[in-house]
Short mmCIF file of C-alpha atoms in Angstrom, two decimals:
data_model
loop_
_atom_site.label_atom_id
_atom_site.label_comp_id
_atom_site.label_asym_id
_atom_site.label_seq_id
_atom_site.Cartn_x
_atom_site.Cartn_y
_atom_site.Cartn_z
CA UNK A 598 199.56 17.77 61.76
CA UNK A 599 197.04 20.39 60.87
CA UNK A 600 195.44 19.84 64.42
CA UNK A 601 198.87 20.44 66.00
CA UNK A 602 199.58 23.48 63.86
CA UNK A 603 195.97 24.85 64.55
CA UNK A 604 196.67 24.44 68.41
CA UNK A 605 200.02 26.21 68.00
CA UNK A 606 198.50 29.06 66.25
CA UNK A 607 195.86 29.47 68.76
CA UNK A 608 198.40 29.29 71.72
CA UNK A 609 200.49 32.10 69.90
CA UNK A 610 197.26 34.26 69.53
CA UNK A 611 196.27 33.88 73.26
CA UNK A 612 199.98 34.89 74.27
CA UNK A 613 199.78 37.81 72.00
CA UNK A 614 196.43 38.83 73.25
CA UNK A 615 197.77 38.73 76.82
CA UNK A 616 200.62 41.16 75.87
CA UNK A 617 198.11 43.27 74.07
CA UNK A 618 196.25 44.07 77.26
CA UNK A 619 199.06 44.16 79.71
CA UNK A 620 199.42 47.99 79.22
CA UNK A 621 195.84 48.36 80.24
CA UNK A 622 196.40 46.37 83.47
CA UNK A 623 196.93 48.30 86.59
CA UNK A 624 200.26 46.74 87.68
CA UNK A 625 201.17 47.58 91.27
CA UNK A 626 204.57 49.14 91.68
CA UNK A 627 206.60 50.58 94.61
CA UNK A 628 205.29 53.96 96.15
CA UNK A 629 207.06 55.67 98.83
CA UNK A 630 205.65 57.94 101.48
CA UNK A 631 206.58 59.78 104.62
CA UNK A 632 204.87 59.32 108.06
CA UNK A 633 202.33 62.33 108.86
CA UNK A 634 203.36 62.16 112.60
CA UNK A 635 207.10 63.32 112.96
CA UNK A 636 208.94 62.56 116.07
CA UNK A 637 210.54 65.36 117.98
CA UNK A 638 213.61 65.04 120.28
CA UNK A 639 214.11 67.64 122.75
CA UNK A 640 216.62 68.44 125.58
CA UNK A 641 217.06 71.39 128.02
CA UNK A 642 218.09 74.44 126.13
CA UNK A 643 220.81 76.84 127.47
CA UNK A 644 219.84 80.00 129.32
CA UNK A 645 220.80 82.24 126.42
CA UNK A 646 218.53 80.27 124.01
CA UNK A 647 215.50 79.85 126.15
CA UNK A 648 215.39 83.45 127.28
CA UNK A 649 216.62 85.32 124.11
CA UNK A 650 214.34 87.40 122.11
CA UNK A 651 216.20 87.45 118.75
CA UNK A 652 219.34 88.24 116.93
CA UNK A 653 221.33 86.53 119.59
CA UNK A 654 222.62 83.40 117.75
CA UNK A 655 222.17 81.18 114.70
CA UNK A 656 220.59 78.06 113.64
CA UNK A 657 221.83 75.21 111.40
CA UNK A 658 219.56 72.21 110.33
CA UNK A 659 221.27 69.23 108.78
CA UNK A 660 219.57 66.53 107.15
CA UNK A 661 220.63 62.73 107.46
CA UNK A 662 218.99 59.78 105.78
CA UNK A 663 219.28 56.63 108.08
CA UNK A 664 218.23 53.21 106.37
CA UNK A 665 216.76 50.46 108.41
CA UNK A 666 219.03 47.97 106.72
CA UNK A 667 222.44 48.62 104.64
CA UNK A 668 220.77 46.50 101.71
CA UNK A 669 217.27 47.85 100.76
CA UNK A 670 215.19 46.30 98.11
CA UNK A 671 213.87 49.39 96.55
CA UNK A 672 212.18 48.13 93.46
CA UNK A 673 209.94 45.10 92.94
CA UNK A 674 210.31 42.17 90.69
CA UNK A 675 207.51 40.42 88.74
CA UNK A 676 206.81 38.10 85.88
CA UNK A 677 207.17 40.95 83.38
CA UNK A 678 210.55 42.17 84.83
CA UNK A 679 211.73 44.77 87.37
CA UNK A 680 210.15 48.08 87.74
CA UNK A 681 212.44 51.06 87.17
CA UNK A 682 211.95 53.09 90.34
CA UNK A 683 213.46 56.57 90.62
CA UNK A 684 213.30 58.26 94.04
CA UNK A 685 213.99 61.74 95.11
CA UNK A 686 214.03 63.12 98.83
CA UNK A 687 214.08 66.84 99.21
CA UNK A 688 213.32 69.54 101.86
CA UNK A 689 211.96 72.97 101.43
CA UNK A 690 212.48 75.39 104.24
CA UNK A 691 210.13 78.46 105.00
CA UNK A 692 210.65 81.48 107.30
CA UNK A 693 214.36 81.07 108.05
CA UNK A 694 215.32 84.10 105.96
CA UNK A 695 218.17 81.89 104.68
CA UNK A 696 219.46 82.39 101.18
CA UNK A 697 217.79 79.04 100.07
CA UNK A 698 214.48 79.64 101.95
CA UNK A 699 211.55 78.12 99.68
CA UNK A 700 214.14 76.27 97.56
CA UNK A 701 213.76 72.65 97.09
CA UNK A 702 216.93 71.03 98.43
CA UNK A 703 217.65 67.30 97.18
CA UNK A 704 219.03 65.36 100.26
CA UNK A 705 218.93 62.01 98.58
CA UNK A 706 218.25 60.13 95.26
CA UNK A 707 217.88 56.47 94.11
CA UNK A 708 218.04 55.42 90.40
CA UNK A 709 216.56 51.96 89.89
CA UNK A 710 216.64 51.94 86.09
CA UNK A 711 219.75 49.78 85.92
CA UNK A 712 219.37 46.60 87.90
CA UNK A 713 216.34 48.11 89.90
CA UNK A 714 215.31 45.05 91.73
CA UNK A 715 218.81 44.46 93.11
CA UNK A 716 219.83 45.27 96.68
CA UNK A 717 220.67 48.98 96.70
CA UNK A 718 221.27 52.08 98.73
CA UNK A 719 220.35 55.81 98.43
CA UNK A 720 222.92 58.28 97.05
CA UNK A 721 222.97 60.88 100.02
CA UNK A 722 225.11 62.81 102.30
CA UNK A 723 224.55 64.84 105.52
CA UNK A 724 223.26 68.08 104.03
CA UNK A 725 222.73 71.65 105.66
CA UNK A 726 219.31 72.64 104.62
CA UNK A 727 219.58 75.72 106.83
CA UNK A 728 222.97 77.19 107.16
CA UNK A 729 223.79 79.59 109.89
CA UNK A 730 220.43 81.36 109.93
CA UNK A 731 220.09 84.20 112.31
CA UNK A 732 217.50 83.69 115.24
CA UNK A 733 215.19 86.28 114.39
CA UNK A 734 213.36 88.57 116.64
CA UNK A 735 209.70 87.45 117.79
CA UNK A 736 207.08 88.56 119.97
CA UNK A 737 203.71 87.10 121.28
CA UNK A 738 201.81 88.69 118.44
CA UNK A 739 204.31 87.79 115.92
CA UNK A 740 206.00 84.50 116.90
CA UNK A 741 207.13 83.56 113.44
CA UNK A 742 205.92 80.96 110.95
CA UNK A 743 208.71 78.46 110.34
CA UNK A 744 208.26 75.13 108.50
CA UNK A 745 210.08 72.30 107.03
CA UNK A 746 208.59 70.18 104.24
CA UNK A 747 209.84 66.85 103.42
CA UNK A 748 208.99 65.73 99.82
CA UNK A 749 209.25 62.08 99.05
CA UNK A 750 208.99 61.87 95.10
CA UNK A 751 208.80 58.60 93.14
CA UNK A 752 208.27 57.35 89.56
CA UNK A 753 208.52 54.18 87.47
CA UNK A 754 208.78 56.06 84.06
CA UNK A 755 212.35 54.94 82.87
CA UNK A 756 212.07 57.28 79.76
CA UNK A 757 212.73 60.33 82.00
CA UNK A 758 215.59 61.30 83.97
CA UNK A 759 213.82 62.65 86.97
CA UNK A 760 216.97 62.58 89.21
CA UNK A 761 219.43 64.06 86.83
CA UNK A 762 219.14 67.72 87.88
CA UNK A 763 218.60 66.59 91.52
CA UNK A 764 221.84 64.73 91.58
CA UNK A 765 223.56 67.77 90.12
CA UNK A 766 222.38 69.87 93.14
CA UNK A 767 223.30 67.13 95.61
CA UNK A 768 226.73 66.97 94.06
CA UNK A 769 227.11 70.74 94.30
CA UNK A 770 226.33 70.73 97.89
CA UNK A 771 229.20 68.24 98.43
CA UNK A 772 231.65 70.63 96.74
CA UNK A 773 231.37 72.61 99.83
CA UNK A 774 231.61 70.00 102.58
CA UNK A 775 232.39 71.37 106.15
CA UNK A 776 234.29 69.53 108.53
CA UNK A 777 234.52 66.45 106.20
CA UNK A 778 231.02 65.37 106.97
CA UNK A 779 228.23 67.94 106.41
CA UNK A 780 227.51 69.27 103.00
CA UNK A 781 226.74 73.06 103.40
CA UNK A 782 224.34 73.59 100.53
CA UNK A 783 224.12 77.16 101.77
CA UNK A 784 227.53 77.67 100.00
CA UNK A 785 226.56 76.19 96.68
CA UNK A 786 226.07 79.55 95.13
CA UNK A 787 229.69 80.29 96.06
CA UNK A 788 230.99 76.97 94.68
CA UNK A 789 229.19 76.96 91.27
CA UNK A 790 227.88 80.28 90.94
CA UNK A 791 224.40 81.95 91.63
CA UNK A 792 223.28 81.55 87.96
CA UNK A 793 224.12 78.13 87.55
CA UNK A 794 222.06 77.05 90.80
CA UNK A 795 219.25 79.03 89.62
CA UNK A 796 219.05 77.56 86.27
CA UNK A 797 219.59 73.94 87.78
CA UNK A 798 216.79 74.51 90.25
CA UNK A 799 214.27 75.75 87.60
CA UNK A 800 215.04 72.70 85.30
CA UNK A 801 214.71 70.27 88.46
CA UNK A 802 211.66 71.84 89.58
CA UNK A 803 210.10 71.57 85.98
CA UNK A 804 211.13 67.86 85.72
CA UNK A 805 210.22 66.89 89.12
CA UNK A 806 206.68 67.92 88.74
CA UNK A 807 206.20 64.65 86.76
CA UNK A 808 206.83 62.66 89.70
CA UNK A 809 204.24 61.34 92.38
CA UNK A 810 204.97 63.46 95.41
CA UNK A 811 204.10 62.51 98.97
CA UNK A 812 205.00 65.13 101.49
CA UNK A 813 204.84 66.05 105.15
CA UNK A 814 205.08 69.57 106.71
CA UNK A 815 206.74 70.27 110.04
CA UNK A 816 205.58 73.59 111.39
CA UNK A 817 206.80 75.62 114.62
CA UNK A 818 207.69 79.20 115.57
CA UNK A 819 210.62 80.84 117.13
CA UNK A 820 209.53 80.44 120.55
CA UNK A 821 208.82 76.59 120.16
CA UNK A 822 212.30 76.37 118.45
CA UNK A 823 213.94 77.82 121.41
CA UNK A 824 212.63 75.30 123.95
CA UNK A 825 215.42 72.83 123.17
CA UNK A 826 214.49 70.97 119.76
CA UNK A 827 217.37 68.73 119.00
CA UNK A 828 215.99 66.81 116.09
CA UNK A 829 212.93 65.94 114.06
CA UNK A 830 212.71 62.38 112.62
CA UNK A 831 210.32 61.16 109.88
CA UNK A 832 209.79 57.66 108.97
CA UNK A 833 209.55 56.90 105.18
CA UNK A 834 207.76 53.74 103.91
CA UNK A 835 207.36 51.67 100.71
CA UNK A 836 204.16 50.05 99.69
CA UNK A 837 202.86 48.59 96.22
CA UNK A 838 200.40 50.84 94.63
CA UNK A 839 199.26 51.71 90.97
CA UNK A 840 201.41 54.81 91.02
CA UNK A 841 200.14 56.17 87.76
CA UNK A 842 196.50 56.37 89.11
CA UNK A 843 197.05 57.45 92.79
CA UNK A 844 195.49 60.60 93.68
CA UNK A 845 196.69 63.33 96.49
CA UNK A 846 193.63 62.15 98.63
CA UNK A 847 194.77 58.49 98.40
CA UNK A 848 198.37 59.52 99.32
CA UNK A 849 196.93 61.36 102.45
CA UNK A 850 194.89 58.40 103.45
CA UNK A 851 197.95 55.97 103.10
CA UNK A 852 199.96 58.37 105.31
CA UNK A 853 197.23 58.50 108.14
CA UNK A 854 196.41 54.71 108.04
CA UNK A 855 198.45 52.97 110.77
CA UNK A 856 197.23 49.62 109.39
CA UNK A 857 198.22 50.10 105.82
CA UNK A 858 200.61 47.38 104.21
CA UNK A 859 203.77 49.11 104.22
CA UNK A 860 207.43 48.59 104.91
CA UNK A 861 209.73 50.99 106.85
CA UNK A 862 212.73 51.67 104.62
CA UNK A 863 214.53 54.56 106.29
CA UNK A 864 214.31 57.52 108.54
CA UNK A 865 214.99 61.24 107.72
CA UNK A 866 216.57 62.91 110.59
CA UNK A 867 216.74 66.76 110.70
CA UNK A 868 219.21 67.85 113.37
CA UNK A 869 219.01 71.25 115.00
CA UNK A 870 222.24 72.99 116.23
CA UNK A 871 222.42 76.40 117.68
CA UNK A 872 225.48 78.72 117.99
CA UNK A 873 225.98 81.89 119.92
CA UNK A 874 228.77 83.25 117.58
CA UNK A 875 230.14 82.09 114.36
CA UNK A 876 233.70 82.68 115.53
CA UNK A 877 233.60 80.20 118.24
CA UNK A 878 230.36 78.10 117.59
CA UNK A 879 230.83 75.75 120.85
CA UNK A 880 230.88 78.85 123.05
CA UNK A 881 227.63 79.36 124.96
CA UNK A 882 228.49 81.80 127.66
CA UNK A 883 229.89 84.92 126.01
CA UNK A 884 230.57 86.71 129.30
CA UNK A 885 234.30 87.98 129.10
CA UNK A 886 234.67 85.78 125.96
CA UNK A 887 237.84 87.97 125.11
CA UNK A 888 239.59 86.58 128.07
CA UNK A 889 239.29 82.85 126.89
CA UNK A 890 239.33 82.95 123.11
CA UNK A 891 241.33 84.84 120.42
CA UNK A 892 239.30 87.94 119.23
CA UNK A 893 242.09 89.74 117.94
CA UNK A 894 241.29 92.30 114.83
CA UNK A 895 243.42 89.91 112.46
CA UNK A 896 241.42 86.84 113.37
CA UNK A 897 238.03 88.51 113.31
CA UNK A 898 238.44 90.75 110.19
CA UNK A 899 240.01 87.93 108.18
CA UNK A 900 237.16 85.39 109.01
CA UNK A 901 234.96 84.39 106.06
CA UNK A 902 231.44 85.71 105.97
CA UNK A 903 228.97 82.83 106.22
CA UNK A 904 228.18 81.48 102.78
CA UNK A 905 230.23 84.09 101.02
CA UNK A 906 233.71 84.40 99.36
CA UNK A 907 234.61 87.64 101.21
CA UNK A 908 235.89 88.32 104.62
CA UNK A 909 234.66 90.76 107.11
CA UNK A 910 237.35 93.39 106.22
CA UNK A 911 236.49 93.22 102.60
CA UNK A 912 232.77 93.52 103.41
CA UNK A 913 233.13 96.58 105.55
CA UNK A 914 235.75 98.19 103.25
CA UNK A 915 234.55 97.47 99.88
CA UNK A 916 234.04 101.17 98.60
CA UNK A 917 236.09 104.30 97.94
CA UNK A 918 236.81 106.33 100.02
CA UNK A 919 237.31 103.33 102.31
CA UNK A 920 235.22 102.92 105.45
CA UNK A 921 238.39 102.21 107.39
CA UNK A 922 239.87 105.57 106.52
CA UNK A 923 236.48 107.40 107.32
CA UNK A 924 236.31 105.74 110.83
CA UNK A 925 239.98 106.61 111.54
CA UNK A 926 239.45 110.22 111.29
CA UNK A 927 235.82 110.80 111.98
CA UNK A 928 234.34 112.24 115.14
CA UNK A 929 230.89 112.96 116.47
CA UNK A 930 228.11 112.73 113.70
CA UNK A 931 230.64 111.70 111.03
CA UNK A 932 231.68 108.86 113.14
CA UNK A 933 227.94 107.80 113.72
CA UNK A 934 227.33 107.91 110.06
CA UNK A 935 230.34 105.87 109.25
CA UNK A 936 229.51 103.23 111.91
CA UNK A 937 225.84 103.19 110.64
CA UNK A 938 227.30 102.10 107.25
CA UNK A 939 229.09 99.28 108.98
CA UNK A 940 226.11 98.09 110.95
CA UNK A 941 224.05 98.10 107.67
CA UNK A 942 226.63 95.79 105.89
CA UNK A 943 226.80 93.52 108.82
CA UNK A 944 223.00 93.10 109.07
CA UNK A 945 222.80 92.42 105.34
CA UNK A 946 225.28 89.69 105.69
CA UNK A 947 223.04 88.02 108.31
CA UNK A 948 225.14 88.75 111.47
CA UNK A 949 223.64 88.70 114.78
CA UNK A 950 223.99 91.40 117.52
CA UNK A 951 226.77 89.28 119.28
CA UNK A 952 228.97 89.22 116.22
CA UNK A 953 228.20 92.58 115.10
CA UNK A 954 229.62 93.80 118.47
CA UNK A 955 232.63 91.75 117.86
CA UNK A 956 233.24 92.69 114.23
CA UNK A 957 232.68 96.33 114.63
CA UNK A 958 235.04 96.38 117.91
CA UNK A 959 237.79 94.59 115.80
CA UNK A 960 237.03 97.18 112.98
CA UNK A 961 237.40 100.25 115.13
CA UNK A 962 240.55 98.76 116.71
CA UNK A 963 242.02 98.44 113.20
CA UNK A 964 240.98 102.01 112.34
CA UNK A 965 242.15 103.63 115.66
CA UNK A 966 245.31 101.71 115.95
CA UNK A 967 244.51 100.01 119.07
CA UNK A 968 241.56 99.26 121.51
CA UNK A 969 242.07 102.27 123.88
CA UNK A 970 238.99 103.96 122.04
CA UNK A 971 236.88 101.44 124.08
CA UNK A 972 237.56 103.45 127.41
CA UNK A 973 236.37 106.57 125.72
CA UNK A 974 232.68 107.08 126.23
CA UNK A 975 232.30 109.75 123.65
CA UNK A 976 233.58 107.45 120.86
CA UNK A 977 231.53 104.47 122.15
CA UNK A 978 228.41 106.74 122.10
CA UNK A 979 229.02 108.18 118.75
CA UNK A 980 229.35 104.78 117.11
CA UNK A 981 227.10 102.42 119.20
CA UNK A 982 224.30 104.43 120.59
CA UNK A 983 222.43 103.78 117.35
CA UNK A 984 222.54 100.13 118.08
CA UNK A 985 221.97 99.79 121.74
CA UNK A 986 221.65 95.83 121.81
CA UNK A 987 224.95 95.69 119.99
CA UNK A 988 226.41 98.15 122.46
CA UNK A 989 225.29 95.92 125.37
CA UNK A 990 226.87 92.88 123.93
CA UNK A 991 230.13 94.99 123.47
CA UNK A 992 230.01 95.63 127.33
CA UNK A 993 229.12 92.01 127.96
CA UNK A 994 231.94 90.54 125.95
CA UNK A 995 234.81 93.02 126.57
CA UNK A 996 233.98 93.57 130.18
CA UNK A 997 232.48 96.78 132.16
CA UNK A 998 233.80 100.10 131.24
CA UNK A 999 232.39 103.68 130.91
CA UNK A 1000 230.03 102.54 128.19
CA UNK A 1001 228.12 100.49 130.90
CA UNK A 1002 226.49 103.77 132.07
CA UNK A 1003 225.24 104.53 128.40
CA UNK A 1004 223.57 101.27 127.41
CA UNK A 1005 221.26 98.57 128.74
CA UNK A 1006 222.16 95.10 129.31
CA UNK A 1007 222.00 92.69 126.34
CA UNK A 1008 218.33 91.20 125.86
#
């Protein structure tokens, strides 16, 4: 009996010893990382996009996460139980002069703290990471530095809620869903307030710094972007690593090693769409646009400003004495100054030259009572000569008139 009891005690001591050293053992856990070689999808661009020099259209970039399978094993199962994987995918944009430039935008999350080893899917929705950004002017000497950075952040620390703040931003984006499918995160500030988004972003950035971050940058310039980029696709893989001890150098080696033991989980697709005018996004050729579409003052001036709660009439007429009243009575230098105020407000709102021509024409129609002013070169010169590119698009859209002798063709 004593021998049996002694054996039992020794066995118990051995088991306890094993558990005592388990925390010191480097246990492999899932680690997620993006491929360092994104795939570019291209097509023949329309003439206006290929030949344009800037301020002639808009760009929207929408993210979509495409899984390899509908059921994905995100976490791993071991003798000691399931790991508690948390995963956050986010995109940071630079150079687009968008309201959310340089802001980390969550596009997908996964929470494996409950039933982590079970079949699961990401929490995600198509999200506009760049919303109607003006195609900026560029030159050979200043082509523009544009980049998209995909961050793939993961952790197995179940004591911290890494994805809480990220989910809040992801949900806020869904509030302003457009067309029933794409979440326009550019409108988050309108939906939940600028301060709320700023505070959430600060909390999220602080907390997400505690995750292991594997990233891939995608860089290009305005000239390259105009050559017909349709989409950028980035593969995201899973491998087993000692996440707590992995270094940035090891992450980079994993990303570059084509022979690494890894499993493809999903692809992040960043889709590019180009628009000539926000009033009719499907229109590519704006010659005599007015003959094909409704560009009445009522339609144009009541149109919502991109990413804002005001319409164009409210934007232009937001002070006293009203700009509408000034334009209705002004001539010569006074009209030039009044129109200058209008152009500045439209520029601040991010409008391109095409839409600036459409909005200012509608505003003058409203102020003057009708569009007969368009045939008066004195009025046209007084208002539009200070913005020759806008004046050129005015002629191109509304047809040739006496203003054709005063301005150059649109760039």
